[in-house]
mmCIF file of C-alpha atoms and ligand atoms in Angstrom:
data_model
loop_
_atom_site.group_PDB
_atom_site.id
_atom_site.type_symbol
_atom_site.label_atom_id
_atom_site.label_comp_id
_atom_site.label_asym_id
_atom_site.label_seq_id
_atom_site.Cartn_x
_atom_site.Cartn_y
_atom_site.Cartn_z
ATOM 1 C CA UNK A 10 8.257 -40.580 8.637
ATOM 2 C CA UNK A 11 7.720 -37.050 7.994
ATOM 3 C CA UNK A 12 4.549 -36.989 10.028
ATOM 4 C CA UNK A 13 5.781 -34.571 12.536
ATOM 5 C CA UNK A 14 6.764 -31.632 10.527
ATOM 6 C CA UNK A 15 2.971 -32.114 8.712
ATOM 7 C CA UNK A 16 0.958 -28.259 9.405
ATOM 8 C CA UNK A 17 -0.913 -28.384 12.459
ATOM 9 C CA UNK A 18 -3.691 -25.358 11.879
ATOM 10 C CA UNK A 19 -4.952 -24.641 8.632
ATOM 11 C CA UNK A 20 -3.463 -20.820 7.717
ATOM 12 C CA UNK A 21 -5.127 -19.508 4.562
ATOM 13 C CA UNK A 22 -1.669 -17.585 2.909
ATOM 14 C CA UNK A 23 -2.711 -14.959 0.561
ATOM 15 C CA UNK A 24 0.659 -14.008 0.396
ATOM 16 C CA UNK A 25 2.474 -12.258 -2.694
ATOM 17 C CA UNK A 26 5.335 -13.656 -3.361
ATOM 18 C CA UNK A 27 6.823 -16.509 -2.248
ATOM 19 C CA UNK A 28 3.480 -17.541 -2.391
ATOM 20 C CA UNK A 29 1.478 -20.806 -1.307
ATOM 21 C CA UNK A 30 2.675 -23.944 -2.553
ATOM 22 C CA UNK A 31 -0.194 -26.741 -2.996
ATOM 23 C CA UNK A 32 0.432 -28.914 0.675
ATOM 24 C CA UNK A 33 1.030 -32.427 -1.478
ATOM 25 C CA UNK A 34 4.128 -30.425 -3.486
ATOM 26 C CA UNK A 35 5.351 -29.494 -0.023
ATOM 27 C CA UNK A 36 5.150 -32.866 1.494
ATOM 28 C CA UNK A 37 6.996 -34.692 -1.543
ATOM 29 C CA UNK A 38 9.642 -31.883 -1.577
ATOM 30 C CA UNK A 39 9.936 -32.220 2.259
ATOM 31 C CA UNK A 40 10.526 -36.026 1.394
ATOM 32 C CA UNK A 41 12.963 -35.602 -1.470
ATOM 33 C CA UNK A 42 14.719 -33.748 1.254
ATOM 34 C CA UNK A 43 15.908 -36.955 3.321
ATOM 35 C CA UNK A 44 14.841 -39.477 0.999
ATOM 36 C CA UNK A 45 15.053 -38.688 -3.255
ATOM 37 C CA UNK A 46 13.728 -41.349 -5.338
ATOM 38 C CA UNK A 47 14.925 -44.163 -2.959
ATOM 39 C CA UNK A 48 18.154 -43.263 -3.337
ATOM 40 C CA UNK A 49 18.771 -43.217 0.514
ATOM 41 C CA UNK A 50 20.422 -39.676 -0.617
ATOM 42 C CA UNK A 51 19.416 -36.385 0.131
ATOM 43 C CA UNK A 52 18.080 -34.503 -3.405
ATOM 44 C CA UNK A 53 20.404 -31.517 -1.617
ATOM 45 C CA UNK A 54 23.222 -33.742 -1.369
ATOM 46 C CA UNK A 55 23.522 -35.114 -4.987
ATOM 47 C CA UNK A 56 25.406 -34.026 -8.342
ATOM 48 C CA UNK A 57 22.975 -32.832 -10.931
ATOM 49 C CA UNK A 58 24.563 -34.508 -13.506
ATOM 50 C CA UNK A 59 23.294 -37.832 -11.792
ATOM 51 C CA UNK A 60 20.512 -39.650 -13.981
ATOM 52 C CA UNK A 61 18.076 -39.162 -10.681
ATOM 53 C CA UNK A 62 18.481 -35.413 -11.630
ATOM 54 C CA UNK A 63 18.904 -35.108 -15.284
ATOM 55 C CA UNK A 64 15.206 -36.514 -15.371
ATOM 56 C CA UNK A 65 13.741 -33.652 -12.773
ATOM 57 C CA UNK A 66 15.303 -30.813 -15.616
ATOM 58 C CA UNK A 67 14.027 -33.227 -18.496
ATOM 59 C CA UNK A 68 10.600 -33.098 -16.563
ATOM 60 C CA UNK A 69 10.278 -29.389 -15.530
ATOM 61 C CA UNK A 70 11.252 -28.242 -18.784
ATOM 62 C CA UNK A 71 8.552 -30.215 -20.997
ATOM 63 C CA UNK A 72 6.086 -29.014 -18.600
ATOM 64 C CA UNK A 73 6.807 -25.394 -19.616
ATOM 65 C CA UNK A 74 6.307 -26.727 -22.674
ATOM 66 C CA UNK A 75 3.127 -28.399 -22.166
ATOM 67 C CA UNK A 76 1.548 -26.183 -20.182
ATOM 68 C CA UNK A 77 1.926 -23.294 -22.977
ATOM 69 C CA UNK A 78 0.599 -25.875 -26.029
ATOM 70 C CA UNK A 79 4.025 -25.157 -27.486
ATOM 71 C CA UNK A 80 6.790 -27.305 -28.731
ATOM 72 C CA UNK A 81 10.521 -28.163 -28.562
ATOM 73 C CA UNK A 82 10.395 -27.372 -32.002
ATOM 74 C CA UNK A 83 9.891 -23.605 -31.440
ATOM 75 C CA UNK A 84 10.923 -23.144 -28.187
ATOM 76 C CA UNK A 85 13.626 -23.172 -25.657
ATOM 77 C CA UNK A 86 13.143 -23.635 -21.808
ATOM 78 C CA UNK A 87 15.598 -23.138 -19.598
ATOM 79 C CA UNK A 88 15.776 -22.420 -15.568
ATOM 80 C CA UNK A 89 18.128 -19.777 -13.926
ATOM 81 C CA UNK A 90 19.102 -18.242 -10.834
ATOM 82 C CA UNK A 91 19.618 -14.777 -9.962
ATOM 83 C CA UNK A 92 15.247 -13.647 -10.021
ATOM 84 C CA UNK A 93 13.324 -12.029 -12.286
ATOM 85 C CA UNK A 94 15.605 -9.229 -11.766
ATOM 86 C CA UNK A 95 18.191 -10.812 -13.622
ATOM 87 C CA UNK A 96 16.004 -10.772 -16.375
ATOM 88 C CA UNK A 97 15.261 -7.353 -16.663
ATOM 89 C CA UNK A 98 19.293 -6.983 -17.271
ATOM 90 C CA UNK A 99 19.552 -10.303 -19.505
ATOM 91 C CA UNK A 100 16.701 -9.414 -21.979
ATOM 92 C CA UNK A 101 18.754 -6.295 -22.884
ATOM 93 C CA UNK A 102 22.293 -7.860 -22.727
ATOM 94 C CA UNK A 103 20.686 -10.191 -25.506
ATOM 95 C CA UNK A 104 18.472 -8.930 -27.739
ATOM 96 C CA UNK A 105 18.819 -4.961 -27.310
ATOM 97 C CA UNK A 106 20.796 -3.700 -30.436
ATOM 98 C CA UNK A 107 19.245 -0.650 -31.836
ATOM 99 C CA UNK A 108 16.365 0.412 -29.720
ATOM 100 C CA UNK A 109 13.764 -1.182 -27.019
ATOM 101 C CA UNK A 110 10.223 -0.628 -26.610
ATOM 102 C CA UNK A 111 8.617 -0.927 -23.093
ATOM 103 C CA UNK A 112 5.423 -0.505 -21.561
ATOM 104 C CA UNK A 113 5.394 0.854 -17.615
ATOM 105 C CA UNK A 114 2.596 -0.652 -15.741
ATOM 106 C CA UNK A 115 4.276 -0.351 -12.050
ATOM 107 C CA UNK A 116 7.612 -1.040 -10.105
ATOM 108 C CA UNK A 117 8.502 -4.241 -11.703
ATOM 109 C CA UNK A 118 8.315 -2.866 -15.391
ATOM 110 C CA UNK A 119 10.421 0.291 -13.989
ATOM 111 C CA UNK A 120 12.812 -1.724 -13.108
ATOM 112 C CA UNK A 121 12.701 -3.587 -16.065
ATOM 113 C CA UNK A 122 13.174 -0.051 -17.820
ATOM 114 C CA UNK A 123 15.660 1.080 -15.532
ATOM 115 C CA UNK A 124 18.002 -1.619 -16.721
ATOM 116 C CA UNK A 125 17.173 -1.858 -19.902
ATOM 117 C CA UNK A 126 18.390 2.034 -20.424
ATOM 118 C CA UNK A 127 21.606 1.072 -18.888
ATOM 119 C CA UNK A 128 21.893 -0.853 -22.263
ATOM 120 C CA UNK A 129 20.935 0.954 -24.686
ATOM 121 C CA UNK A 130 18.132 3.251 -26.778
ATOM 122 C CA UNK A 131 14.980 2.576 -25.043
ATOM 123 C CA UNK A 132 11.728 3.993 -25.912
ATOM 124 C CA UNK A 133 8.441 3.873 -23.105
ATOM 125 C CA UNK A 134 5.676 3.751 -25.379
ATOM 126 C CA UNK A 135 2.842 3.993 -23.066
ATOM 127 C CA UNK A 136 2.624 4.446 -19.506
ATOM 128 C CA UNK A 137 0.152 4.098 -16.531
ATOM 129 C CA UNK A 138 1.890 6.199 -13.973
ATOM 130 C CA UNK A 139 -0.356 9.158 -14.813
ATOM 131 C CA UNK A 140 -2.841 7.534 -12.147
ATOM 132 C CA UNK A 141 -0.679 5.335 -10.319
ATOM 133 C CA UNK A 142 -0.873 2.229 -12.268
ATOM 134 C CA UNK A 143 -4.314 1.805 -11.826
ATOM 135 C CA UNK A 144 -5.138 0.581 -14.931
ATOM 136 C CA UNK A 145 -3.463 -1.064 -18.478
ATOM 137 C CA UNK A 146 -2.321 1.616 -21.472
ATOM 138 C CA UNK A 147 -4.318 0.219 -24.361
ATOM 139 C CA UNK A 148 -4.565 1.232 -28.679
ATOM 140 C CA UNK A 149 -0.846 2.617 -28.322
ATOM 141 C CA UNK A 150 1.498 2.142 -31.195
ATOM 142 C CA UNK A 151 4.843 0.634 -31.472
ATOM 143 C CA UNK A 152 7.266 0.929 -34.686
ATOM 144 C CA UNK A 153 8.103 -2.405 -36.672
ATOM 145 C CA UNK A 154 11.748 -0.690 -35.659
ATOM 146 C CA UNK A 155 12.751 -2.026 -32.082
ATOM 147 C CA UNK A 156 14.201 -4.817 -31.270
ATOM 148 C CA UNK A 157 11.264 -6.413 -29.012
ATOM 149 C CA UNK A 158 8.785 -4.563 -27.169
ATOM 150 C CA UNK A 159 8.582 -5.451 -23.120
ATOM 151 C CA UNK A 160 5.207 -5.626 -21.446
ATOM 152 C CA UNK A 161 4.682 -7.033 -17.815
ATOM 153 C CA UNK A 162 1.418 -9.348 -17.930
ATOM 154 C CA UNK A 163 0.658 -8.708 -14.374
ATOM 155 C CA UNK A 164 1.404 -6.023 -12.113
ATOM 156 C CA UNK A 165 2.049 -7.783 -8.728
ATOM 157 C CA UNK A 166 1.600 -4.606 -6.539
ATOM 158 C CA UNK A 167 -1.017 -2.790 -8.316
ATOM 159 C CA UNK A 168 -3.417 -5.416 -8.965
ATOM 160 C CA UNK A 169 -3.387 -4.541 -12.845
ATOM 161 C CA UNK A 170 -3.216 -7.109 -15.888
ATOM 162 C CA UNK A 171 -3.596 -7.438 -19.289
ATOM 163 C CA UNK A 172 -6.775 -9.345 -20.408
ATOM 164 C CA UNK A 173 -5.869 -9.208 -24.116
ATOM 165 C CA UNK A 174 -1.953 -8.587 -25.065
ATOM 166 C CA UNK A 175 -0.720 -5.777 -27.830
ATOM 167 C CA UNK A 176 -0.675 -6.865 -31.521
ATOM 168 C CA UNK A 177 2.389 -5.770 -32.246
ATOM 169 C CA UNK A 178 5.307 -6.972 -35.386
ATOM 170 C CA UNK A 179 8.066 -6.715 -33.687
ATOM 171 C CA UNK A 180 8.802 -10.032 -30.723
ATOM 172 C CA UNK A 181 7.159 -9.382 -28.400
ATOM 173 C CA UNK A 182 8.861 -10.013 -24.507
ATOM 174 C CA UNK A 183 6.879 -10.616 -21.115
ATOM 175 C CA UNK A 184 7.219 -10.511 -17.498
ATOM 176 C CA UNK A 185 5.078 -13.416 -16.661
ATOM 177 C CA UNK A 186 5.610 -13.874 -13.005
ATOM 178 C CA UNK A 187 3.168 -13.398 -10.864
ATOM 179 C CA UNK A 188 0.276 -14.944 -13.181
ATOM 180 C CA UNK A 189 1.993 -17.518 -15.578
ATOM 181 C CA UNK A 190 -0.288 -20.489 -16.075
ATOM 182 C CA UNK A 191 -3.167 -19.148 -14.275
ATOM 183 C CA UNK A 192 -5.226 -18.277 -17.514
ATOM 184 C CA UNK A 193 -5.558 -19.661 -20.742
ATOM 185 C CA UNK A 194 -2.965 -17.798 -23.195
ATOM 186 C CA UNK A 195 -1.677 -17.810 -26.817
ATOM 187 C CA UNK A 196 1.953 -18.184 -25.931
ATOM 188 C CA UNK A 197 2.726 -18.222 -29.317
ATOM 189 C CA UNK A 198 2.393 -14.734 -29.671
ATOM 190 C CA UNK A 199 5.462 -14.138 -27.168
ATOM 191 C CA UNK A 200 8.737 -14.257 -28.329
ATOM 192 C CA UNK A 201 10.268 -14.620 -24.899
ATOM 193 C CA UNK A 202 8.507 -15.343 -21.259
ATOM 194 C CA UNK A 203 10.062 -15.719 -18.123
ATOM 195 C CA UNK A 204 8.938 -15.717 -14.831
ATOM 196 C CA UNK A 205 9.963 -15.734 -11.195
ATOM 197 C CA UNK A 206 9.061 -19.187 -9.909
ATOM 198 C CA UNK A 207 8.266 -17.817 -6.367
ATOM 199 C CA UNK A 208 4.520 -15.936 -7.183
ATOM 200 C CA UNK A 209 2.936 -18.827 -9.035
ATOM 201 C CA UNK A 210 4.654 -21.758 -10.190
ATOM 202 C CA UNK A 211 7.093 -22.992 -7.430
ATOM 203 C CA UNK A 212 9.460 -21.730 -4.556
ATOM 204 C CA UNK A 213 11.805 -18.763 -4.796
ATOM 205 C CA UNK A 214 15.458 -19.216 -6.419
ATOM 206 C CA UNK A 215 14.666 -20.577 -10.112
ATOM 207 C CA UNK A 216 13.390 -18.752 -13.048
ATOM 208 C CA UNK A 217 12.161 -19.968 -16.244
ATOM 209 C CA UNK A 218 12.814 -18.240 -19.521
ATOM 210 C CA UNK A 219 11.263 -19.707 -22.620
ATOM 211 C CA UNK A 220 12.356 -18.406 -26.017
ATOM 212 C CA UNK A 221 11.735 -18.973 -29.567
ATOM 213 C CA UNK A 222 14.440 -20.202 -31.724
ATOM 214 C CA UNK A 223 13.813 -17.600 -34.386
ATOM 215 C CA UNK A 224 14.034 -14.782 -31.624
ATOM 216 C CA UNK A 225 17.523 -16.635 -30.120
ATOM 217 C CA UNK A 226 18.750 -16.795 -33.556
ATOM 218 C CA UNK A 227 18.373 -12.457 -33.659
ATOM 219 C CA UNK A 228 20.606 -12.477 -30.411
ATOM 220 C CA UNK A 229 23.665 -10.506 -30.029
ATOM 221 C CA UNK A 230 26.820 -12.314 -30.019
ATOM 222 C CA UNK A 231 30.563 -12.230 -27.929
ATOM 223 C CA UNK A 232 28.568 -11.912 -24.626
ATOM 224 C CA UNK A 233 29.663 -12.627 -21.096
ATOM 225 C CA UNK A 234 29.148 -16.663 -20.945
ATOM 226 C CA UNK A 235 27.096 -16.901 -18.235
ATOM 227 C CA UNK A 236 24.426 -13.794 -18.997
ATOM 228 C CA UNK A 237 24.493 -15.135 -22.720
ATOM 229 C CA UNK A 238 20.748 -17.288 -23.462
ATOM 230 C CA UNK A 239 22.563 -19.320 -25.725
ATOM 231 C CA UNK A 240 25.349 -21.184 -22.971
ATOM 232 C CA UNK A 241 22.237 -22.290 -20.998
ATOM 233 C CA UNK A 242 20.137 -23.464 -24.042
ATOM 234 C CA UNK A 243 23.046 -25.546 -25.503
ATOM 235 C CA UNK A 244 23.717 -26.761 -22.317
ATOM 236 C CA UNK A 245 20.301 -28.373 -21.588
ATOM 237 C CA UNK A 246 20.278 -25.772 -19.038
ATOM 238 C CA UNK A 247 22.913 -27.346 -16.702
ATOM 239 C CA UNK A 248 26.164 -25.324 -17.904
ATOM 240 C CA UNK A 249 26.138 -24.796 -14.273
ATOM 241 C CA UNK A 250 25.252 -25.846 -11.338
ATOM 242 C CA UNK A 251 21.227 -24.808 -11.554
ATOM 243 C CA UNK A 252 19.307 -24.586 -8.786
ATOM 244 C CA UNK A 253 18.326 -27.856 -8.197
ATOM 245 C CA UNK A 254 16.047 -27.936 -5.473
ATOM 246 C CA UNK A 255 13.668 -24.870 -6.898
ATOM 247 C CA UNK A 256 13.536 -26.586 -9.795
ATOM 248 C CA UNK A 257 12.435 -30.139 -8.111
ATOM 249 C CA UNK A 258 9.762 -27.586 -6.434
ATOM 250 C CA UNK A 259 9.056 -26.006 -9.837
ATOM 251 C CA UNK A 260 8.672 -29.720 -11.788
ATOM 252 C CA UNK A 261 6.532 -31.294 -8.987
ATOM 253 C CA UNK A 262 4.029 -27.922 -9.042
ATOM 254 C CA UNK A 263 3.649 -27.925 -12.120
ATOM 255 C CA UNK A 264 3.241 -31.660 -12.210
ATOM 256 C CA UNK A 265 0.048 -31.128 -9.427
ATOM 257 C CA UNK A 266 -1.182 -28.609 -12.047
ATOM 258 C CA UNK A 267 -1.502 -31.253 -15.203
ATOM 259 C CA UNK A 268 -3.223 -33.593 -12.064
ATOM 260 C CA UNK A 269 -5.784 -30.730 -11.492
ATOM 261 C CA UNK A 270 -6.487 -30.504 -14.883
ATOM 262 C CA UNK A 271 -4.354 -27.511 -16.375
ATOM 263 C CA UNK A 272 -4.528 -24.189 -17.025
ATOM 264 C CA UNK A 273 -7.816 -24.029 -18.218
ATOM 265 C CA UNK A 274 -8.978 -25.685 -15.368
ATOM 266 C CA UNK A 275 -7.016 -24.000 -12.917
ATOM 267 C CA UNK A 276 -8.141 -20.927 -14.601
ATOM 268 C CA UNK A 277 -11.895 -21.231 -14.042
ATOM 269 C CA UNK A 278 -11.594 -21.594 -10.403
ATOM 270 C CA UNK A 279 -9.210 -18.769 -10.406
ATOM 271 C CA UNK A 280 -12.012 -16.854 -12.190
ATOM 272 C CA UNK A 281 -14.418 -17.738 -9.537
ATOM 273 C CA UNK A 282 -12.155 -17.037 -6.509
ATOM 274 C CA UNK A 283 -11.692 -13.504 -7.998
ATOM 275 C CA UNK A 284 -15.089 -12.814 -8.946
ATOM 276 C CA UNK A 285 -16.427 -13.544 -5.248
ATOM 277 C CA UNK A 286 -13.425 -11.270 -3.826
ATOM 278 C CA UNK A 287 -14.457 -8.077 -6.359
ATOM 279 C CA UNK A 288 -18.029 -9.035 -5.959
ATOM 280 C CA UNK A 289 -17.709 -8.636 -2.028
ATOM 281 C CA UNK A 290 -15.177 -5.411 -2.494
ATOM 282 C CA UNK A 291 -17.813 -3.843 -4.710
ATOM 283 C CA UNK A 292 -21.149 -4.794 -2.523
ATOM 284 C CA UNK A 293 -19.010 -4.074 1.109
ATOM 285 C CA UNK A 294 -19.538 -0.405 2.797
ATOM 286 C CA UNK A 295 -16.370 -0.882 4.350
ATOM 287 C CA UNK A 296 -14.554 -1.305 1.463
ATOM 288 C CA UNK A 297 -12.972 0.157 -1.742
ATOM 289 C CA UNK A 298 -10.700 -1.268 -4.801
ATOM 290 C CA UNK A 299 -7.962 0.586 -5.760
ATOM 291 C CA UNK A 300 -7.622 -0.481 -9.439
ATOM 292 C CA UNK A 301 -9.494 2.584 -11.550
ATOM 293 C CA UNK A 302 -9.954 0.636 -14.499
ATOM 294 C CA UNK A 303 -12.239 -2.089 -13.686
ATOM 295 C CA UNK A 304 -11.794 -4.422 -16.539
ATOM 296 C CA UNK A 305 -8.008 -4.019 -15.528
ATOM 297 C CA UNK A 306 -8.379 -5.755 -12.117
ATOM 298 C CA UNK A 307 -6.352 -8.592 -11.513
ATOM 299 C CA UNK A 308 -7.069 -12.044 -10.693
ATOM 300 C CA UNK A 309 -3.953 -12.585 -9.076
ATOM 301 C CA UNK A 310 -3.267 -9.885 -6.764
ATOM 302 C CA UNK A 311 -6.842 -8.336 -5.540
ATOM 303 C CA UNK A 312 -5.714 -4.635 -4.069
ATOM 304 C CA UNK A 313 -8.035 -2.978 -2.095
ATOM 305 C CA UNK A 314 -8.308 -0.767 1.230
ATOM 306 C CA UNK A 315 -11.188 0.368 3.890
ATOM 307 C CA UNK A 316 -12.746 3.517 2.853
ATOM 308 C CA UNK A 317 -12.306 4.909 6.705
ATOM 309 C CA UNK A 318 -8.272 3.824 7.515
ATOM 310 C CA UNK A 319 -8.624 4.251 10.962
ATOM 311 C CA UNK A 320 -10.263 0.775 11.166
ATOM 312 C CA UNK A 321 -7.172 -0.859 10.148
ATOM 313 C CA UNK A 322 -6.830 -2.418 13.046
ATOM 314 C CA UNK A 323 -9.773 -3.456 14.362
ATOM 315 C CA UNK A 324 -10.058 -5.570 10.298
ATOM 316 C CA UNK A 325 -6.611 -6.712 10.933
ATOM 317 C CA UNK A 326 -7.657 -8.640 14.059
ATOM 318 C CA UNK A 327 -10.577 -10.012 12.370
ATOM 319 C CA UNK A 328 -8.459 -11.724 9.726
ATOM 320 C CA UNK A 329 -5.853 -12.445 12.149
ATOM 321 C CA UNK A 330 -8.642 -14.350 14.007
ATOM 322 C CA UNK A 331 -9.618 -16.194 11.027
ATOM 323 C CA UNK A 332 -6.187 -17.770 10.163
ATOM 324 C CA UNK A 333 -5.822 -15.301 7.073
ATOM 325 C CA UNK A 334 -1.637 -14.457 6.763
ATOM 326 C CA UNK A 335 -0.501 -12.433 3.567
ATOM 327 C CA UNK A 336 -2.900 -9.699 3.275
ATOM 328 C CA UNK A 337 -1.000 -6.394 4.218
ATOM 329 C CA UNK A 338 -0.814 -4.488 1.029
ATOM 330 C CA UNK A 339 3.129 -3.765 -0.813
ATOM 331 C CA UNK A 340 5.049 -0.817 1.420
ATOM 332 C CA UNK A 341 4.580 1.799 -1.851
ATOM 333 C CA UNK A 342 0.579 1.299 -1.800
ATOM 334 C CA UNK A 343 -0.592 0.302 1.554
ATOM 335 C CA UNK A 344 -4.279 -1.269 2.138
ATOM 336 C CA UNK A 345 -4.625 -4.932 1.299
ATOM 337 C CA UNK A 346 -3.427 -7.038 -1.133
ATOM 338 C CA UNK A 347 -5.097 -10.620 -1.261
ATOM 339 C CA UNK A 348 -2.894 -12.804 -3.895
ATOM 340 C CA UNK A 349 -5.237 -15.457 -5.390
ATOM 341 C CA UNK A 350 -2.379 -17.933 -6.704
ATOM 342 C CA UNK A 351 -2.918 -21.390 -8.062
ATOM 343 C CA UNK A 352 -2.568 -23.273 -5.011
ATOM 344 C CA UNK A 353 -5.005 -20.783 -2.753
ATOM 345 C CA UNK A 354 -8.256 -23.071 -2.992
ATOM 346 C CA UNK A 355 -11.943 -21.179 -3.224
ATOM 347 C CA UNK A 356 -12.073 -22.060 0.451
ATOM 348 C CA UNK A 357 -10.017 -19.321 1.816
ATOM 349 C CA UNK A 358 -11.259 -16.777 -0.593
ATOM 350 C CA UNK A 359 -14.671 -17.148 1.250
ATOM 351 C CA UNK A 360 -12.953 -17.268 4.694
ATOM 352 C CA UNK A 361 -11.801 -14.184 3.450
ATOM 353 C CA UNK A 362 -15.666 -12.775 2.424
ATOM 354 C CA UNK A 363 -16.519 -13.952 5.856
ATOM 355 C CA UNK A 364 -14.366 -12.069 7.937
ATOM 356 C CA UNK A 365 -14.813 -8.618 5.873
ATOM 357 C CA UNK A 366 -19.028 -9.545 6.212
ATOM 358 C CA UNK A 367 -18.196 -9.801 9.656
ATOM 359 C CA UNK A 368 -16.521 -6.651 9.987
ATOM 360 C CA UNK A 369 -19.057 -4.543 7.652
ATOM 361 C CA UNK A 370 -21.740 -5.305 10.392
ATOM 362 C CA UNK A 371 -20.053 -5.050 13.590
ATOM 363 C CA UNK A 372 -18.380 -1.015 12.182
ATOM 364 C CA UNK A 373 -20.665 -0.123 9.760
HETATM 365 C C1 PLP B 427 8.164 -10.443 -7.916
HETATM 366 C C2 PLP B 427 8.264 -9.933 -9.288
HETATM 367 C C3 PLP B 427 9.505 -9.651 -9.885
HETATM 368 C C4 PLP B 427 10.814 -9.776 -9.132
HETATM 369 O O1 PLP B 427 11.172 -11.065 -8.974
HETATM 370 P P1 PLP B 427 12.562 -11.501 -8.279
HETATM 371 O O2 PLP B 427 12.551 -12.964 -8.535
HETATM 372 O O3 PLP B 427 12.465 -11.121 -6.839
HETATM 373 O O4 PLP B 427 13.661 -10.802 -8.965
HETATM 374 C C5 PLP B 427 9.515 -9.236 -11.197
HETATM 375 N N1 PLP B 427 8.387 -9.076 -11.893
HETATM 376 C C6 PLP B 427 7.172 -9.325 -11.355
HETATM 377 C C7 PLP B 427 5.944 -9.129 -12.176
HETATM 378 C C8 PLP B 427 7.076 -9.758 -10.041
HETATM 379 O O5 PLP B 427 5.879 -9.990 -9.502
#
């Protein structure tokens, strides 16, 4: 019985990234742990080329699949190690042959720059660092010439993201981690997604990349095996050893999310948690967003700060009080940073308005 390790106060985690996990994902992973599918075997202590296993990469995969409305027929799903970060370097390795067009919208898609120069011609067609990412570069133009263009959906540490995506012809590539399947999107229009599992759609160690077969097809050929899209895609994923236990993580979240009704489900509450945060930002003396551009604001990552600093503390005990962990903005912006992921339910979010209610009348 697992009883004993069960949580014993209720902690509302707004944390970024890894962020909360829904509790009934953590208590069957916590299971799998000792016990995987009656095996009397350990899911950590089994080869992934067992039948047991074979099924949780079957699974996780199709739900990618599902999730975006899309099919096997177009697309590829696969699950590696090595971050988001890797990505920035793979997308490049692959699919960078004359020149790159990217979009900067805050660290993540610098980075995603950075390495993407190392590469090759790149070309930053718009850019939001003029007022320090707080908003989304809109009506720019990108030539039918590059290879893919590279936009970043949602901009973890500003609290920026796109509401509508660029209509572009040439693929078009996204950084989908910190808000994949929390609103209803055309994933058709994307050439290639991937995403960081650790922000929104399972623990920290796996990332999915999804790519369409067309775009594969335009890839670059006598790579390095392992950085090459096209080993892990043949191989069902499991040229290597993957990481097996992320992706158990990764399969049974995104199993709770079909259970709670989907992404357009999940995205309506995630619509209401955000609109009471903003609403309460906006209405509270005490308070200020940092995001300029209003219809830029996130529903993921909420940034905002207290219009007199030297408060700080006396609002971090308040939270503190109320059980809230994960608020402390990123180290580059300072404030706070409230990350509304799937798995936060409404209930903390109004903990949350509580506590800064609270605080509004005992310093205003
Ligand atoms: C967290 C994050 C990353 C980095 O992910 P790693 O898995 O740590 O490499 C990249 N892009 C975005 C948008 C992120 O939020």
């Amino acid at each position: 019985m697992l009883s004993n390790v069960s949580k014993k106060v209720k902690v509302h985690n707004f944390s970024a990234g890894p962020g909360i996990l829904p509790e009934e994902v953590l208590q069957e992973a916590a299971e799998a742990c000792i016990n995987f599918d009656n095996l009397n075997l350990s899911l950590l202590e089994i080869s992934h080329r067992s039948k047991n296993y074979e099924k949780v990469m079957e699974e996780a995969r199709q739900l990618v699949l599902d999730h975006f409305e899309v099919s096997a027929d177009e697309y590829d799903v696969i699950y590696l190690g090595g971050g988001a970060s890797l990505q920035f370097a793979m997308v490049p390795y692959n699919f960078l042959k004359n020149k790159a067009a990217y979009v900067n919208t805050g660290v993540w898609a610098s980075k995603a720059i950075k390495e993407a120069k190392l590469l090759g011609n790149v070309d930053v067609v718009a850019s939001s660092e003029d007022k320090k990412f707080g908003y989304i570069p809109k009506n720019f133009q990108v030539g039918n010439d590059y290879d893919y263009l590279h936009i970043t959906s949602n901009n973890t540490i500003y609290g920026t993201q796109y509401k509508t995506f660029p209509k572009v012809n040439v693929p078009l590539v996204c950084d989908m981690s910190s808000d994949i399947f929390s609103r209803k999107i055309d994933a058709k229009q994307f050439s290639l997604i991937y995403a960081g599992a650790q922000k929104n759609m399972g623990p920290a160690g796996a990332t999915m990349i999804m790519i369409r077969k067309d775009f594969l097809e335009k890839s670059k050929t006598g790579l390095l095996t392992m950085l090459d899209y096209k080993t892990h895609i043949k191989a069902g994923s499991m040229f290597n050893t993957p990481p097996v236990f992320p992706v158990y993580v990764v399969m049974l979240t995104l199993r709770w999310l079909k259970k709670m009704g989907g992404v357009s489900a999940i995205e309506k509450i995630n619509e209401e948690k955000a609109r009471l945060l903003y609403a309460e930002i906006d209405r509270n003396s005490m308070f200020e967003g940092t995001v300029i551009a209003k219809e830029d604001r996130s529903n993921m990552n909420v940034c905002f700060r207290l219009k007199n600093e030297a408060l700080e503390s006396e609002f971090d005990k308040l939270w503190k009080e109320a059980n809230i962990s994960g608020i402390r903005g990123h180290r580059d912006v300072g404030g706070y940073r409230a990350s509304l992921y799937n798995a936060l339910p409404i209930e903390s979010v109004k903990v949350l308005v509580e506590v800064m209610q609270e605080f509004e009348r005992k310093f205003a």
